[in-house]
């Protein structure tokens, strides 16, 4: 029997998480309730038609208090206070908190008062029990003591596996990262107020320098990199797919071939599906709807003076991240049920095999237990 999921907040990430669960996790997970302030017709329409990812591959209809997806009703409520959401009435076991408003676990924990036992915050969080980045530290998750879990940000999910491979293979002395990031709903269509004066400017007309917490968040999941990585963001006029430009000093001299080799090995081995490896001259649109957290652009790898390297890695900041939320939910359910996660990983990896073009990119969901900016 599938675990019953509730989603609080049906925006860009909430909708893609639902699509990802239906596509990859329908045996394990079933979304039965959504809390969002928009009416059911609007929610159904935005699920059915998506400017980034196209029309939903199935049927979507609206009723007075539900959206019906492929013949199954998903109940819709519109509560501002998490304490008032009747998750228990729908038998919800796990809540995905994706409003962006309740990223403090002291607020997100309110979801548990209605019956669910776990909450996943689909953003960087405060006071969470644990932050999990698939491919880096998911084995640290403890079902008995971790109830409010952050899935970090899309950029952290991109850069943390890359940093893990580099640090495990060569040792990282220090690193600087820049994410060239698609614009998001946090920005402005036309100039108007924003607490960040640069984000107050028209999103589609400028390259906008701003902050990112991704570098700091990497040290949450790889503590030995504390104080060794920093970074910033540039928001650009594209609607999805972003890229990280990482420059790092390594503890020993390397060659371009060595650096690419460790990434290629990880992409077809322990990080299969989380990390991908590209050997073709592609551009950002080619990575749209790519489910990997991070795709290393091997043609752009550089080495200067032996120890200084540049690594370029792509990510679909909406879809790839939403796939990880679905993975994390399934992983937590398996842990709760004391089921082996290795079989779950094998199943979803096989399900995706060959679906993403072009080759030779490795773009599968995980093959072993392994802002949103």
Short mmCIF file of C-alpha atoms in Angstrom, two decimals:
data_model
loop_
_atom_site.label_atom_id
_atom_site.label_comp_id
_atom_site.label_asym_id
_atom_site.label_seq_id
_atom_site.Cartn_x
_atom_site.Cartn_y
_atom_site.Cartn_z
CA UNK A 1 0.00 0.00 0.00
CA UNK A 2 1.40 3.40 -1.00
CA UNK A 3 2.32 5.91 1.68
CA UNK A 4 -0.09 8.84 1.68
CA UNK A 5 1.55 12.19 0.93
CA UNK A 6 0.35 15.75 1.50
CA UNK A 7 1.84 18.79 -0.24
CA UNK A 8 1.66 22.23 1.37
CA UNK A 9 2.17 24.83 -1.34
CA UNK A 10 1.40 24.03 -4.97
CA UNK A 11 3.79 26.41 -6.70
CA UNK A 12 6.69 25.68 -9.04
CA UNK A 13 8.26 23.03 -6.79
CA UNK A 14 5.04 21.59 -5.38
CA UNK A 15 3.69 20.89 -8.86
CA UNK A 16 6.93 19.37 -10.14
CA UNK A 17 7.18 17.18 -7.03
CA UNK A 18 3.69 15.83 -7.79
CA UNK A 19 4.71 15.13 -11.40
CA UNK A 20 7.92 13.41 -10.24
CA UNK A 21 6.07 11.25 -7.71
CA UNK A 22 3.52 10.17 -10.32
CA UNK A 23 6.24 9.43 -12.87
CA UNK A 24 8.79 7.64 -10.69
CA UNK A 25 7.28 6.72 -7.32
CA UNK A 26 3.61 5.84 -7.87
CA UNK A 27 4.02 2.38 -6.35
CA UNK A 28 5.50 3.71 -3.09
CA UNK A 29 3.85 7.13 -2.76
CA UNK A 30 0.41 8.59 -3.40
CA UNK A 31 -0.35 12.30 -3.10
CA UNK A 32 -3.82 12.46 -1.53
CA UNK A 33 -4.06 16.08 -0.36
CA UNK A 34 -2.72 19.50 -1.30
CA UNK A 35 -3.02 22.67 0.73
CA UNK A 36 -2.82 25.82 -1.38
CA UNK A 37 -4.60 29.16 -1.32
CA UNK A 38 -5.42 29.07 -5.04
CA UNK A 39 -8.74 27.60 -6.18
CA UNK A 40 -8.96 24.08 -7.57
CA UNK A 41 -9.48 25.19 -11.18
CA UNK A 42 -6.29 27.26 -11.12
CA UNK A 43 -4.30 24.48 -9.50
CA UNK A 44 -5.58 21.95 -12.02
CA UNK A 45 -4.82 24.25 -14.96
CA UNK A 46 -1.25 24.99 -13.81
CA UNK A 47 -0.59 21.28 -13.31
CA UNK A 48 -2.02 20.40 -16.72
CA UNK A 49 -0.17 23.12 -18.65
CA UNK A 50 3.39 24.02 -17.70
CA UNK A 51 5.46 26.62 -19.57
CA UNK A 52 8.72 24.84 -18.79
CA UNK A 53 7.75 21.18 -19.08
CA UNK A 54 4.72 21.12 -21.33
CA UNK A 55 1.37 19.41 -20.95
CA UNK A 56 0.90 16.84 -18.20
CA UNK A 57 1.08 13.31 -19.57
CA UNK A 58 -2.30 12.24 -18.29
CA UNK A 59 -5.72 13.63 -17.40
CA UNK A 60 -6.28 16.53 -15.03
CA UNK A 61 -9.71 17.82 -14.00
CA UNK A 62 -11.04 20.05 -11.24
CA UNK A 63 -13.99 19.63 -8.89
CA UNK A 64 -15.17 21.86 -6.06
CA UNK A 65 -12.75 20.47 -3.49
CA UNK A 66 -10.29 18.32 -5.45
CA UNK A 67 -8.22 17.95 -8.55
CA UNK A 68 -8.61 14.62 -10.30
CA UNK A 69 -5.37 13.33 -11.78
CA UNK A 70 -5.56 10.22 -13.93
CA UNK A 71 -8.90 9.42 -12.32
CA UNK A 72 -7.69 9.79 -8.72
CA UNK A 73 -8.98 12.63 -6.55
CA UNK A 74 -6.46 14.75 -4.66
CA UNK A 75 -8.27 16.79 -2.02
CA UNK A 76 -7.58 20.52 -1.94
CA UNK A 77 -7.68 22.69 1.18
CA UNK A 78 -6.81 26.37 1.59
CA UNK A 79 -5.48 26.98 5.09
CA UNK A 80 -2.89 29.65 5.95
CA UNK A 81 -1.92 28.07 9.27
CA UNK A 82 -0.30 24.59 9.13
CA UNK A 83 -2.02 23.77 12.42
CA UNK A 84 -5.39 24.04 10.68
CA UNK A 85 -4.66 21.75 7.74
CA UNK A 86 -6.70 18.54 8.29
CA UNK A 87 -4.00 16.11 7.17
CA UNK A 88 -5.40 13.49 9.50
CA UNK A 89 -8.75 13.53 7.70
CA UNK A 90 -6.95 12.35 4.56
CA UNK A 91 -4.70 9.83 6.29
CA UNK A 92 -1.54 11.72 5.33
CA UNK A 93 1.66 10.08 6.60
CA UNK A 94 4.26 12.52 5.25
CA UNK A 95 4.01 16.21 4.36
CA UNK A 96 6.12 17.98 1.76
CA UNK A 97 6.37 21.61 2.85
CA UNK A 98 6.92 23.63 -0.33
CA UNK A 99 5.40 27.04 0.34
CA UNK A 100 8.78 28.60 1.11
CA UNK A 101 7.09 30.22 4.13
CA UNK A 102 7.64 27.56 6.79
CA UNK A 103 11.34 26.81 6.37
CA UNK A 104 11.92 27.12 10.10
CA UNK A 105 11.36 23.65 11.52
CA UNK A 106 9.76 25.21 14.60
CA UNK A 107 6.92 26.23 12.25
CA UNK A 108 7.00 23.26 9.89
CA UNK A 109 6.65 20.85 12.80
CA UNK A 110 3.06 22.11 13.14
CA UNK A 111 2.17 19.73 10.30
CA UNK A 112 2.79 16.80 12.63
CA UNK A 113 -0.02 17.86 14.97
CA UNK A 114 -2.58 16.72 12.39
CA UNK A 115 -1.41 13.12 12.10
CA UNK A 116 1.62 12.90 9.78
CA UNK A 117 4.86 11.54 11.24
CA UNK A 118 7.37 13.27 8.93
CA UNK A 119 7.88 16.58 7.13
CA UNK A 120 10.22 17.30 4.21
CA UNK A 121 11.04 20.98 3.72
CA UNK A 122 11.78 21.54 0.04
CA UNK A 123 14.23 24.36 0.74
CA UNK A 124 17.14 25.24 3.01
CA UNK A 125 15.82 25.26 6.57
CA UNK A 126 16.46 26.43 10.11
CA UNK A 127 16.30 24.20 13.20
CA UNK A 128 15.65 21.11 11.08
CA UNK A 129 16.49 17.69 12.48
CA UNK A 130 18.77 16.99 9.51
CA UNK A 131 19.56 18.32 6.05
CA UNK A 132 19.87 15.53 3.49
CA UNK A 133 21.55 15.71 0.09
CA UNK A 134 21.17 12.50 -1.89
CA UNK A 135 24.48 10.98 -2.85
CA UNK A 136 26.26 12.69 0.03
CA UNK A 137 24.75 12.05 3.46
CA UNK A 138 21.39 10.26 3.18
CA UNK A 139 22.81 7.39 5.23
CA UNK A 140 22.89 9.78 8.21
CA UNK A 141 19.10 9.93 8.24
CA UNK A 142 17.69 8.22 11.34
CA UNK A 143 13.97 7.55 11.24
CA UNK A 144 13.71 7.37 15.02
CA UNK A 145 15.02 10.88 15.66
CA UNK A 146 14.73 12.86 12.41
CA UNK A 147 11.16 14.06 11.82
CA UNK A 148 11.56 17.44 10.10
CA UNK A 149 14.02 17.01 7.24
CA UNK A 150 15.36 19.60 4.81
CA UNK A 151 16.17 18.63 1.23
CA UNK A 152 18.53 21.66 1.05
CA UNK A 153 18.45 23.78 -2.12
CA UNK A 154 18.70 22.92 -5.79
CA UNK A 155 22.18 24.46 -5.93
CA UNK A 156 23.37 22.57 -2.86
CA UNK A 157 22.09 19.36 -4.44
CA UNK A 158 24.11 20.25 -7.52
CA UNK A 159 27.40 21.22 -5.91
CA UNK A 160 27.59 18.91 -2.86
CA UNK A 161 28.02 15.64 -4.85
CA UNK A 162 30.69 17.35 -6.97
CA UNK A 163 32.54 18.54 -3.87
CA UNK A 164 32.26 15.08 -2.32
CA UNK A 165 33.86 13.44 -5.35
CA UNK A 166 36.67 16.01 -5.46
CA UNK A 167 37.34 15.91 -1.73
CA UNK A 168 37.25 12.12 -1.49
CA UNK A 169 39.50 11.77 -4.54
CA UNK A 170 42.03 14.58 -4.20
CA UNK A 171 41.27 16.65 -1.09
CA UNK A 172 39.94 20.21 -1.40
CA UNK A 173 41.95 23.02 0.19
CA UNK A 174 39.50 25.79 -0.71
CA UNK A 175 36.87 26.56 -3.32
CA UNK A 176 34.78 29.36 -4.79
CA UNK A 177 31.53 28.72 -6.64
CA UNK A 178 29.23 30.85 -8.75
CA UNK A 179 25.80 29.66 -9.81
CA UNK A 180 24.46 31.16 -13.02
CA UNK A 181 20.86 30.61 -12.02
CA UNK A 182 17.55 30.81 -13.87
CA UNK A 183 15.23 33.46 -12.50
CA UNK A 184 12.61 32.42 -9.94
CA UNK A 185 9.34 33.69 -8.49
CA UNK A 186 11.33 35.47 -5.79
CA UNK A 187 12.34 38.05 -8.41
CA UNK A 188 10.35 40.85 -10.03
CA UNK A 189 8.76 41.03 -13.48
CA UNK A 190 9.22 44.84 -13.40
CA UNK A 191 11.19 47.06 -11.03
CA UNK A 192 9.53 47.13 -7.62
CA UNK A 193 10.31 46.61 -3.95
CA UNK A 194 12.51 43.74 -2.81
CA UNK A 195 14.70 43.61 0.30
CA UNK A 196 17.56 42.69 -2.04
CA UNK A 197 17.91 45.80 -4.21
CA UNK A 198 19.34 43.81 -7.10
CA UNK A 199 16.44 41.35 -7.07
CA UNK A 200 14.14 44.39 -7.11
CA UNK A 201 15.08 44.89 -10.75
CA UNK A 202 13.33 43.44 -13.82
CA UNK A 203 14.31 39.76 -13.97
CA UNK A 204 14.21 39.38 -17.75
CA UNK A 205 16.42 42.37 -18.59
CA UNK A 206 19.61 41.88 -16.57
CA UNK A 207 22.19 39.51 -15.22
CA UNK A 208 21.57 40.01 -11.51
CA UNK A 209 24.31 39.34 -8.94
CA UNK A 210 22.91 38.09 -5.64
CA UNK A 211 23.53 35.74 -2.76
CA UNK A 212 23.30 31.98 -2.40
CA UNK A 213 23.42 29.88 0.73
CA UNK A 214 24.51 26.82 -1.23
CA UNK A 215 28.20 27.00 -0.36
CA UNK A 216 27.50 27.26 3.36
CA UNK A 217 24.96 24.44 3.13
CA UNK A 218 27.58 22.16 1.58
CA UNK A 219 29.40 22.24 4.91
CA UNK A 220 26.27 20.95 6.66
CA UNK A 221 26.49 17.72 4.70
CA UNK A 222 30.30 17.64 4.32
CA UNK A 223 31.49 19.10 7.67
CA UNK A 224 35.19 18.72 6.85
CA UNK A 225 34.78 21.51 4.25
CA UNK A 226 33.79 24.03 6.93
CA UNK A 227 35.42 27.37 6.12
CA UNK A 228 36.78 26.10 2.80
CA UNK A 229 34.02 27.05 0.35
CA UNK A 230 32.19 30.27 -0.47
CA UNK A 231 30.08 31.49 -3.35
CA UNK A 232 27.54 33.78 -4.98
CA UNK A 233 24.82 33.72 -7.61
CA UNK A 234 24.02 35.45 -10.89
CA UNK A 235 20.34 35.34 -11.83
CA UNK A 236 19.87 35.27 -15.61
CA UNK A 237 16.86 35.57 -17.97
CA UNK A 238 16.09 31.89 -18.46
CA UNK A 239 13.16 30.08 -16.87
CA UNK A 240 14.88 26.87 -15.79
CA UNK A 241 18.26 25.10 -15.90
CA UNK A 242 21.21 26.61 -14.09
CA UNK A 243 24.95 25.98 -14.04
CA UNK A 244 27.64 26.10 -11.36
CA UNK A 245 31.13 27.39 -12.11
CA UNK A 246 33.40 25.89 -9.44
CA UNK A 247 37.04 26.83 -8.93
CA UNK A 248 38.95 24.80 -6.35
CA UNK A 249 42.47 24.37 -5.03
CA UNK A 250 43.22 20.69 -4.50
CA UNK A 251 45.64 19.13 -2.05
CA UNK A 252 47.60 17.41 -4.80
CA UNK A 253 48.37 18.05 -8.47
CA UNK A 254 45.94 16.61 -11.02
CA UNK A 255 45.29 16.58 -14.75
CA UNK A 256 42.09 17.28 -16.64
CA UNK A 257 41.91 13.59 -17.48
CA UNK A 258 42.15 12.59 -13.81
CA UNK A 259 39.43 15.00 -12.77
CA UNK A 260 37.06 13.88 -15.50
CA UNK A 261 37.84 10.24 -14.78
CA UNK A 262 36.71 10.40 -11.14
CA UNK A 263 33.47 12.12 -12.15
CA UNK A 264 32.75 9.62 -14.91
CA UNK A 265 33.40 6.72 -12.55
CA UNK A 266 31.08 8.20 -9.91
CA UNK A 267 28.36 8.90 -12.49
CA UNK A 268 28.16 5.27 -13.63
CA UNK A 269 28.81 3.86 -10.15
CA UNK A 270 28.02 5.04 -6.63
CA UNK A 271 26.39 8.34 -7.66
CA UNK A 272 24.51 7.06 -10.69
CA UNK A 273 21.44 9.19 -11.15
CA UNK A 274 22.50 11.84 -8.69
CA UNK A 275 25.59 12.83 -10.65
CA UNK A 276 25.72 12.67 -14.45
CA UNK A 277 28.60 13.12 -16.89
CA UNK A 278 28.39 14.82 -20.27
CA UNK A 279 30.90 14.48 -23.11
CA UNK A 280 29.01 16.50 -25.71
CA UNK A 281 28.98 20.27 -26.42
CA UNK A 282 25.51 20.98 -25.02
CA UNK A 283 23.76 24.15 -23.85
CA UNK A 284 21.35 24.83 -21.01
CA UNK A 285 18.13 23.87 -22.81
CA UNK A 286 19.54 20.37 -23.39
CA UNK A 287 19.41 19.75 -19.64
CA UNK A 288 15.75 20.69 -19.21
CA UNK A 289 13.83 17.91 -17.43
CA UNK A 290 17.07 16.09 -16.67
CA UNK A 291 16.48 14.25 -13.37
CA UNK A 292 20.11 14.28 -12.20
CA UNK A 293 21.09 16.66 -9.41
CA UNK A 294 24.24 17.63 -11.28
CA UNK A 295 25.73 16.97 -14.73
CA UNK A 296 29.47 17.57 -15.09
CA UNK A 297 30.39 19.27 -18.38
CA UNK A 298 33.60 17.37 -19.08
CA UNK A 299 34.53 19.52 -22.09
CA UNK A 300 34.82 22.55 -19.78
CA UNK A 301 37.08 21.04 -17.10
CA UNK A 302 40.31 23.03 -16.67
CA UNK A 303 43.49 22.67 -14.62
CA UNK A 304 46.06 25.43 -13.96
CA UNK A 305 49.42 24.81 -12.31
CA UNK A 306 48.42 21.32 -11.25
CA UNK A 307 46.32 22.11 -8.19
CA UNK A 308 43.80 24.72 -9.35
CA UNK A 309 40.80 23.34 -11.23
CA UNK A 310 37.60 24.60 -12.80
CA UNK A 311 34.55 22.34 -13.01
CA UNK A 312 31.32 23.29 -14.78
CA UNK A 313 28.19 21.40 -13.79
CA UNK A 314 24.60 21.80 -15.04
CA UNK A 315 21.30 21.24 -13.22
CA UNK A 316 17.62 21.69 -13.89
CA UNK A 317 16.93 23.69 -10.75
CA UNK A 318 13.23 22.77 -10.79
CA UNK A 319 12.95 19.24 -12.18
CA UNK A 320 16.18 17.71 -10.90
CA UNK A 321 15.51 19.09 -7.44
CA UNK A 322 11.90 17.89 -7.42
CA UNK A 323 13.09 14.41 -8.36
CA UNK A 324 15.31 14.42 -5.28
CA UNK A 325 12.36 15.40 -3.08
CA UNK A 326 10.51 12.35 -4.38
CA UNK A 327 13.59 10.19 -3.84
CA UNK A 328 13.98 11.47 -0.29
CA UNK A 329 10.33 10.80 0.54
CA UNK A 330 10.62 7.22 -0.73
CA UNK A 331 13.90 6.74 1.12
CA UNK A 332 12.32 7.93 4.39
CA UNK A 333 9.28 5.70 3.89
CA UNK A 334 11.54 2.71 3.33
CA UNK A 335 13.50 3.53 6.48
CA UNK A 336 10.29 3.89 8.46
CA UNK A 337 9.11 0.50 7.22
CA UNK A 338 12.55 -1.10 7.69
CA UNK A 339 12.64 -1.97 3.99
CA UNK A 340 15.93 -2.21 2.07
CA UNK A 341 16.65 0.98 0.17
CA UNK A 342 19.00 -0.78 -2.21
CA UNK A 343 16.03 -2.47 -3.88
CA UNK A 344 14.17 0.85 -4.16
CA UNK A 345 17.16 2.46 -5.82
CA UNK A 346 17.54 -0.45 -8.25
CA UNK A 347 13.86 -0.30 -9.19
CA UNK A 348 13.75 3.42 -9.96
CA UNK A 349 17.10 3.29 -11.74
CA UNK A 350 15.83 0.57 -14.07
CA UNK A 351 12.58 2.47 -14.61
CA UNK A 352 14.50 5.47 -15.95
CA UNK A 353 17.07 3.59 -18.04
CA UNK A 354 17.22 4.96 -21.57
CA UNK A 355 14.55 7.61 -21.12
CA UNK A 356 16.76 10.67 -21.24
CA UNK A 357 18.51 11.67 -24.44
CA UNK A 358 21.07 12.35 -25.73
CA UNK A 359 23.67 9.80 -24.83
CA UNK A 360 26.29 9.40 -23.44
CA UNK A 361 24.92 11.41 -20.53
CA UNK A 362 24.22 9.31 -17.45
CA UNK A 363 20.84 10.55 -16.27
CA UNK A 364 19.27 7.94 -14.07
CA UNK A 365 17.85 7.98 -10.59
CA UNK A 366 20.15 6.63 -7.86
CA UNK A 367 21.49 3.11 -8.40
CA UNK A 368 22.48 2.42 -4.83
CA UNK A 369 21.74 3.74 -1.38
CA UNK A 370 23.58 6.33 -1.70
CA UNK A 371 15.67 28.16 -2.98
CA UNK A 372 15.87 27.11 -3.65
CA UNK A 373 19.07 28.74 -4.73
#
